[in-house]
């Protein structure tokens, strides 16, 4: 039972990382109907930039980690704006249904190659800001950084939700998400809102990168797998539901960890993919998503 609880805690921490990235997918899909398929690379760049900053700051790992986070968030936002300007906006202007898919994938490959040339192809160790000594919860050993990942992931998603609900700019995002054409007629600059949603999406992914980096190795290849699995989470939970991102992330994270331990690490991705196929067959809009009706 203690081992199972320990696996569940590890799965929750991993699942919350998936949830944050999936939450970023939802932000861009809501405002523009598009997705950044380089979302995993935003996480990777955030982790590598954070690693470089931590190594230059002085004052201990904890203080360096705190000082690094705002800079990584700004970097992630600028990177997201660049993706929207270069890869997505031209496709939206010509009303291309698939142009943004290839553009964001191409940019993801470019970002990965740039990262390999700057930081190298070898995986690097990210210093943990917290003690590596685990503490016990119901007999299971839990690392402090795992708790930090869960709290940090919930905090960033809650902050974005509060921003959208309480601020005037957030309400512009919600209005654009509900009806882009009507929002434009009401005087909202929907192009700027879409750019902002991409900035916010990449900033949350970069933040997820510095959250997960101390628990794993950091390198140019770390983002591809995480981004793809987070996309599966977004589909399972529903691309229109923040709660769906959290639930889908927890399901996939716990399923992966427990399958890898009790069955084989070679099969740890299978339960999540089977669930994805099952959800697409039964409820294509996702567990918490809402089906949209288009008039033709």
CSV table of C-alpha atoms in Angstrom, one decimal:
chain,number,residue,atom,x,y,z
A,1,UNK,CA,0.0,0.0,0.0
A,2,UNK,CA,2.9,2.4,0.8
A,3,UNK,CA,4.4,1.7,-2.6
A,4,UNK,CA,1.1,2.4,-4.3
A,5,UNK,CA,0.6,5.7,-2.5
A,6,UNK,CA,4.1,6.7,-3.5
A,7,UNK,CA,3.4,5.9,-7.1
A,8,UNK,CA,0.1,7.9,-6.9
A,9,UNK,CA,1.9,10.9,-5.5
A,10,UNK,CA,4.5,10.7,-8.3
A,11,UNK,CA,1.7,10.3,-10.8
A,12,UNK,CA,-0.1,13.4,-9.5
A,13,UNK,CA,3.0,15.5,-9.8
A,14,UNK,CA,3.6,14.3,-13.4
A,15,UNK,CA,-0.1,14.7,-14.2
A,16,UNK,CA,-0.1,18.3,-13.0
A,17,UNK,CA,2.7,19.1,-15.4
A,18,UNK,CA,0.7,17.6,-18.2
A,19,UNK,CA,-2.3,19.6,-17.0
A,20,UNK,CA,-0.4,23.0,-17.2
A,21,UNK,CA,0.7,22.3,-20.8
A,22,UNK,CA,-2.8,21.1,-21.7
A,23,UNK,CA,-4.2,24.3,-20.1
A,24,UNK,CA,-1.9,26.3,-22.5
A,25,UNK,CA,-3.4,24.4,-25.5
A,26,UNK,CA,-6.9,25.4,-24.3
A,27,UNK,CA,-6.0,29.1,-24.1
A,28,UNK,CA,-5.0,29.3,-27.8
A,29,UNK,CA,-7.8,27.1,-29.0
A,30,UNK,CA,-10.4,29.1,-27.2
A,31,UNK,CA,-9.5,32.4,-28.8
A,32,UNK,CA,-8.3,31.4,-32.3
A,33,UNK,CA,-9.3,27.8,-32.9
A,34,UNK,CA,-5.6,27.0,-33.3
A,35,UNK,CA,-3.0,25.1,-31.3
A,36,UNK,CA,0.7,25.5,-30.8
A,37,UNK,CA,2.2,22.1,-31.6
A,38,UNK,CA,5.5,23.5,-30.3
A,39,UNK,CA,4.1,23.8,-26.8
A,40,UNK,CA,6.6,21.1,-25.6
A,41,UNK,CA,9.5,23.2,-26.9
A,42,UNK,CA,8.2,26.2,-25.0
A,43,UNK,CA,8.5,24.0,-21.9
A,44,UNK,CA,12.0,22.9,-22.9
A,45,UNK,CA,13.3,26.4,-23.6
A,46,UNK,CA,11.8,27.6,-20.3
A,47,UNK,CA,13.7,24.9,-18.5
A,48,UNK,CA,17.0,25.5,-20.3
A,49,UNK,CA,16.8,29.3,-19.9
A,50,UNK,CA,15.9,28.8,-16.2
A,51,UNK,CA,18.9,26.5,-15.8
A,52,UNK,CA,21.2,29.2,-17.3
A,53,UNK,CA,19.8,31.8,-15.0
A,54,UNK,CA,20.0,29.7,-11.9
A,55,UNK,CA,23.7,29.0,-12.6
A,56,UNK,CA,24.5,32.8,-12.9
A,57,UNK,CA,22.5,34.0,-9.8
A,58,UNK,CA,24.1,34.0,-6.4
A,59,UNK,CA,22.3,33.6,-3.1
A,60,UNK,CA,21.6,29.9,-2.8
A,61,UNK,CA,19.4,27.5,-5.0
A,62,UNK,CA,16.2,28.6,-3.4
A,63,UNK,CA,16.6,32.3,-3.9
A,64,UNK,CA,18.1,31.8,-7.4
A,65,UNK,CA,15.1,29.7,-8.3
A,66,UNK,CA,12.6,32.4,-7.1
A,67,UNK,CA,14.5,35.2,-9.0
A,68,UNK,CA,14.6,33.1,-12.2
A,69,UNK,CA,10.9,32.4,-12.4
A,70,UNK,CA,9.7,35.9,-13.4
A,71,UNK,CA,12.3,36.1,-16.1
A,72,UNK,CA,11.4,32.7,-17.5
A,73,UNK,CA,7.7,33.7,-17.6
A,74,UNK,CA,8.6,36.9,-19.6
A,75,UNK,CA,10.8,34.8,-21.9
A,76,UNK,CA,8.0,32.3,-22.5
A,77,UNK,CA,5.5,35.0,-23.2
A,78,UNK,CA,7.8,36.6,-25.8
A,79,UNK,CA,8.5,33.2,-27.4
A,80,UNK,CA,4.7,32.6,-27.6
A,81,UNK,CA,4.2,36.0,-29.3
A,82,UNK,CA,6.9,35.2,-31.8
A,83,UNK,CA,5.2,31.9,-32.7
A,84,UNK,CA,1.8,33.6,-33.2
A,85,UNK,CA,3.3,36.4,-35.3
A,86,UNK,CA,5.4,34.1,-37.5
A,87,UNK,CA,3.4,30.9,-37.6
A,88,UNK,CA,-0.2,31.5,-36.8
A,89,UNK,CA,-1.3,35.0,-37.8
A,90,UNK,CA,-0.4,34.6,-41.5
A,91,UNK,CA,-2.5,31.3,-41.6
A,92,UNK,CA,-5.4,33.0,-39.9
A,93,UNK,CA,-5.3,35.9,-42.4
A,94,UNK,CA,-5.6,33.7,-45.4
A,95,UNK,CA,-8.1,31.4,-43.5
A,96,UNK,CA,-5.9,28.4,-44.0
A,97,UNK,CA,-7.2,25.4,-42.1
A,98,UNK,CA,-3.9,23.6,-41.8
A,99,UNK,CA,-1.2,26.2,-42.4
A,100,UNK,CA,-0.8,26.9,-38.7
A,101,UNK,CA,-0.2,23.2,-38.0
A,102,UNK,CA,2.8,22.9,-40.2
A,103,UNK,CA,4.1,26.4,-39.2
A,104,UNK,CA,4.0,25.6,-35.4
A,105,UNK,CA,5.6,22.2,-36.0
A,106,UNK,CA,8.4,23.8,-38.1
A,107,UNK,CA,9.0,26.4,-35.5
A,108,UNK,CA,9.2,23.6,-32.8
A,109,UNK,CA,11.9,21.8,-34.9
A,110,UNK,CA,13.8,25.1,-35.2
A,111,UNK,CA,13.6,25.8,-31.5
A,112,UNK,CA,14.9,22.3,-30.8
A,113,UNK,CA,17.9,22.7,-33.1
A,114,UNK,CA,18.7,26.1,-31.6
A,115,UNK,CA,18.6,24.7,-28.1
A,116,UNK,CA,20.9,21.8,-29.2
A,117,UNK,CA,23.4,24.3,-30.6
A,118,UNK,CA,23.3,26.6,-27.5
A,119,UNK,CA,23.1,24.0,-24.6
A,120,UNK,CA,24.3,20.9,-26.4
A,121,UNK,CA,22.6,17.5,-27.0
A,122,UNK,CA,23.5,16.0,-23.6
A,123,UNK,CA,21.0,16.1,-20.7
A,124,UNK,CA,21.8,18.5,-17.9
A,125,UNK,CA,21.0,18.4,-14.2
A,126,UNK,CA,18.7,21.2,-12.8
A,127,UNK,CA,19.6,22.0,-9.2
A,128,UNK,CA,16.6,21.6,-6.9
A,129,UNK,CA,15.6,24.6,-4.8
A,130,UNK,CA,14.3,22.3,-2.1
A,131,UNK,CA,15.8,19.5,0.0
A,132,UNK,CA,16.0,16.1,-1.7
A,133,UNK,CA,15.2,14.4,1.6
A,134,UNK,CA,11.7,12.9,1.3
A,135,UNK,CA,9.1,13.1,4.0
A,136,UNK,CA,6.4,10.6,4.8
A,137,UNK,CA,2.7,10.9,4.0
A,138,UNK,CA,0.6,7.9,5.1
A,139,UNK,CA,3.7,5.8,5.0
A,140,UNK,CA,4.8,6.9,1.5
A,141,UNK,CA,7.9,8.8,0.8
A,142,UNK,CA,7.2,12.2,-1.0
A,143,UNK,CA,9.8,14.6,-2.2
A,144,UNK,CA,9.3,18.3,-1.3
A,145,UNK,CA,9.8,19.2,-5.0
A,146,UNK,CA,6.8,17.0,-6.0
A,147,UNK,CA,4.6,19.0,-3.6
A,148,UNK,CA,6.0,22.2,-5.1
A,149,UNK,CA,5.1,21.0,-8.6
A,150,UNK,CA,1.5,20.3,-7.6
A,151,UNK,CA,1.1,23.6,-5.8
A,152,UNK,CA,2.9,25.6,-8.5
A,153,UNK,CA,0.8,24.0,-11.3
A,154,UNK,CA,-2.5,24.7,-9.5
A,155,UNK,CA,-1.4,28.2,-8.6
A,156,UNK,CA,-0.5,29.2,-12.2
A,157,UNK,CA,-3.8,27.8,-13.6
A,158,UNK,CA,-5.8,29.5,-10.9
A,159,UNK,CA,-4.0,32.8,-11.5
A,160,UNK,CA,-4.9,32.6,-15.2
A,161,UNK,CA,-8.5,31.8,-14.4
A,162,UNK,CA,-8.8,34.7,-12.0
A,163,UNK,CA,-7.2,37.0,-14.5
A,164,UNK,CA,-9.7,36.0,-17.1
A,165,UNK,CA,-12.6,36.4,-14.8
A,166,UNK,CA,-11.7,39.6,-12.9
A,167,UNK,CA,-9.6,41.8,-15.1
A,168,UNK,CA,-10.8,43.9,-18.1
A,169,UNK,CA,-8.2,42.3,-20.3
A,170,UNK,CA,-9.2,38.8,-19.2
A,171,UNK,CA,-12.8,39.6,-20.0
A,172,UNK,CA,-11.7,40.5,-23.5
A,173,UNK,CA,-10.1,37.1,-23.8
A,174,UNK,CA,-13.3,35.4,-22.6
A,175,UNK,CA,-15.4,37.5,-25.0
A,176,UNK,CA,-13.1,36.6,-27.9
A,177,UNK,CA,-13.3,32.9,-26.9
A,178,UNK,CA,-17.1,33.0,-26.8
A,179,UNK,CA,-17.6,34.8,-30.2
A,180,UNK,CA,-14.6,36.3,-32.0
A,181,UNK,CA,-16.7,38.1,-34.6
A,182,UNK,CA,-19.0,39.6,-32.1
A,183,UNK,CA,-16.1,40.7,-29.9
A,184,UNK,CA,-14.5,42.4,-32.9
A,185,UNK,CA,-17.7,44.3,-33.6
A,186,UNK,CA,-17.8,45.5,-29.9
A,187,UNK,CA,-14.4,47.1,-30.4
A,188,UNK,CA,-12.1,44.4,-29.0
A,189,UNK,CA,-8.8,44.0,-30.9
A,190,UNK,CA,-9.2,40.2,-31.4
A,191,UNK,CA,-5.8,40.0,-33.1
A,192,UNK,CA,-4.1,41.3,-30.0
A,193,UNK,CA,-6.2,39.0,-27.8
A,194,UNK,CA,-5.0,36.0,-29.9
A,195,UNK,CA,-1.4,37.2,-29.5
A,196,UNK,CA,-1.9,37.5,-25.8
A,197,UNK,CA,-3.3,34.0,-25.5
A,198,UNK,CA,-0.3,32.6,-27.3
A,199,UNK,CA,2.0,34.6,-24.9
A,200,UNK,CA,0.1,33.3,-21.9
A,201,UNK,CA,0.1,29.7,-23.2
A,202,UNK,CA,3.9,29.7,-23.8
A,203,UNK,CA,4.5,31.4,-20.5
A,204,UNK,CA,2.6,28.7,-18.6
A,205,UNK,CA,4.5,26.0,-20.5
A,206,UNK,CA,7.9,27.7,-19.7
A,207,UNK,CA,6.8,27.8,-16.0
A,208,UNK,CA,6.0,24.1,-16.2
A,209,UNK,CA,9.5,23.5,-17.5
A,210,UNK,CA,11.2,25.0,-14.5
A,211,UNK,CA,8.8,23.1,-12.2
A,212,UNK,CA,9.5,19.6,-13.7
A,213,UNK,CA,13.2,20.2,-14.4
A,214,UNK,CA,14.5,19.6,-10.9
A,215,UNK,CA,12.7,16.2,-10.9
A,216,UNK,CA,14.1,15.0,-14.2
A,217,UNK,CA,17.0,15.7,-16.6
A,218,UNK,CA,16.9,18.9,-18.7
A,219,UNK,CA,17.8,18.9,-22.4
A,220,UNK,CA,16.7,19.8,-25.9
A,221,UNK,CA,14.6,16.6,-26.3
A,222,UNK,CA,12.6,16.9,-23.1
A,223,UNK,CA,9.7,18.9,-24.6
A,224,UNK,CA,8.6,16.7,-27.5
A,225,UNK,CA,7.3,13.8,-25.3
A,226,UNK,CA,5.7,16.0,-22.7
A,227,UNK,CA,4.0,18.2,-25.3
A,228,UNK,CA,2.6,15.3,-27.1
A,229,UNK,CA,1.2,13.7,-23.9
A,230,UNK,CA,-0.2,17.0,-22.8
A,231,UNK,CA,-2.1,17.2,-26.1
A,232,UNK,CA,-3.6,13.8,-25.4
A,233,UNK,CA,-4.6,15.1,-22.0
A,234,UNK,CA,-6.2,18.1,-23.6
A,235,UNK,CA,-8.2,15.9,-25.9
A,236,UNK,CA,-9.2,13.5,-23.1
A,237,UNK,CA,-10.3,16.3,-20.8
A,238,UNK,CA,-11.8,18.5,-23.5
A,239,UNK,CA,-10.2,21.5,-25.2
A,240,UNK,CA,-12.8,23.8,-23.7
A,241,UNK,CA,-12.5,22.8,-20.1
A,242,UNK,CA,-9.9,23.8,-17.5
A,243,UNK,CA,-11.2,21.1,-15.1
A,244,UNK,CA,-10.8,18.6,-17.9
A,245,UNK,CA,-7.1,19.5,-18.2
A,246,UNK,CA,-6.6,18.8,-14.5
A,247,UNK,CA,-8.6,15.5,-14.5
A,248,UNK,CA,-7.1,14.3,-17.7
A,249,UNK,CA,-3.6,15.1,-16.5
A,250,UNK,CA,-4.1,13.2,-13.2
A,251,UNK,CA,-5.5,10.2,-15.0
A,252,UNK,CA,-2.7,10.0,-17.5
A,253,UNK,CA,0.1,10.7,-14.9
A,254,UNK,CA,-1.1,8.1,-12.4
A,255,UNK,CA,-1.8,5.5,-15.2
A,256,UNK,CA,1.8,6.0,-16.6
A,257,UNK,CA,3.6,5.7,-13.3
A,258,UNK,CA,1.6,2.7,-12.0
A,259,UNK,CA,1.8,0.9,-15.3
A,260,UNK,CA,5.5,1.5,-15.5
A,261,UNK,CA,6.0,0.0,-12.1
A,262,UNK,CA,3.6,-2.9,-12.1
A,263,UNK,CA,3.8,-4.0,-15.7
A,264,UNK,CA,6.8,-2.6,-17.6
A,265,UNK,CA,8.3,0.8,-18.4
A,266,UNK,CA,7.9,-0.2,-22.1
A,267,UNK,CA,4.1,-0.2,-21.7
A,268,UNK,CA,3.6,2.9,-19.5
A,269,UNK,CA,2.2,5.0,-22.4
A,270,UNK,CA,-0.3,2.4,-23.5
A,271,UNK,CA,-3.1,3.0,-20.9
A,272,UNK,CA,-3.2,6.8,-21.7
A,273,UNK,CA,-3.3,6.2,-25.4
A,274,UNK,CA,-6.0,3.5,-25.0
A,275,UNK,CA,-8.0,6.0,-23.0
A,276,UNK,CA,-7.5,8.6,-25.7
A,277,UNK,CA,-8.9,6.3,-28.3
A,278,UNK,CA,-11.8,5.3,-26.1
A,279,UNK,CA,-12.7,9.0,-25.4
A,280,UNK,CA,-12.5,9.9,-29.1
A,281,UNK,CA,-14.8,7.0,-29.9
A,282,UNK,CA,-17.4,7.7,-27.2
A,283,UNK,CA,-17.2,11.4,-26.4
A,284,UNK,CA,-15.1,13.2,-29.1
A,285,UNK,CA,-15.5,16.5,-27.3
A,286,UNK,CA,-13.6,15.1,-24.2
A,287,UNK,CA,-14.8,14.1,-20.8
A,288,UNK,CA,-15.6,17.7,-19.8
A,289,UNK,CA,-15.7,19.3,-23.2
A,290,UNK,CA,-18.8,20.7,-24.9
A,291,UNK,CA,-19.7,19.8,-28.5
A,292,UNK,CA,-20.0,22.8,-30.8
A,293,UNK,CA,-22.7,23.1,-33.4
A,294,UNK,CA,-21.8,24.7,-36.7
A,295,UNK,CA,-24.4,26.0,-39.1
A,296,UNK,CA,-23.7,25.2,-42.7
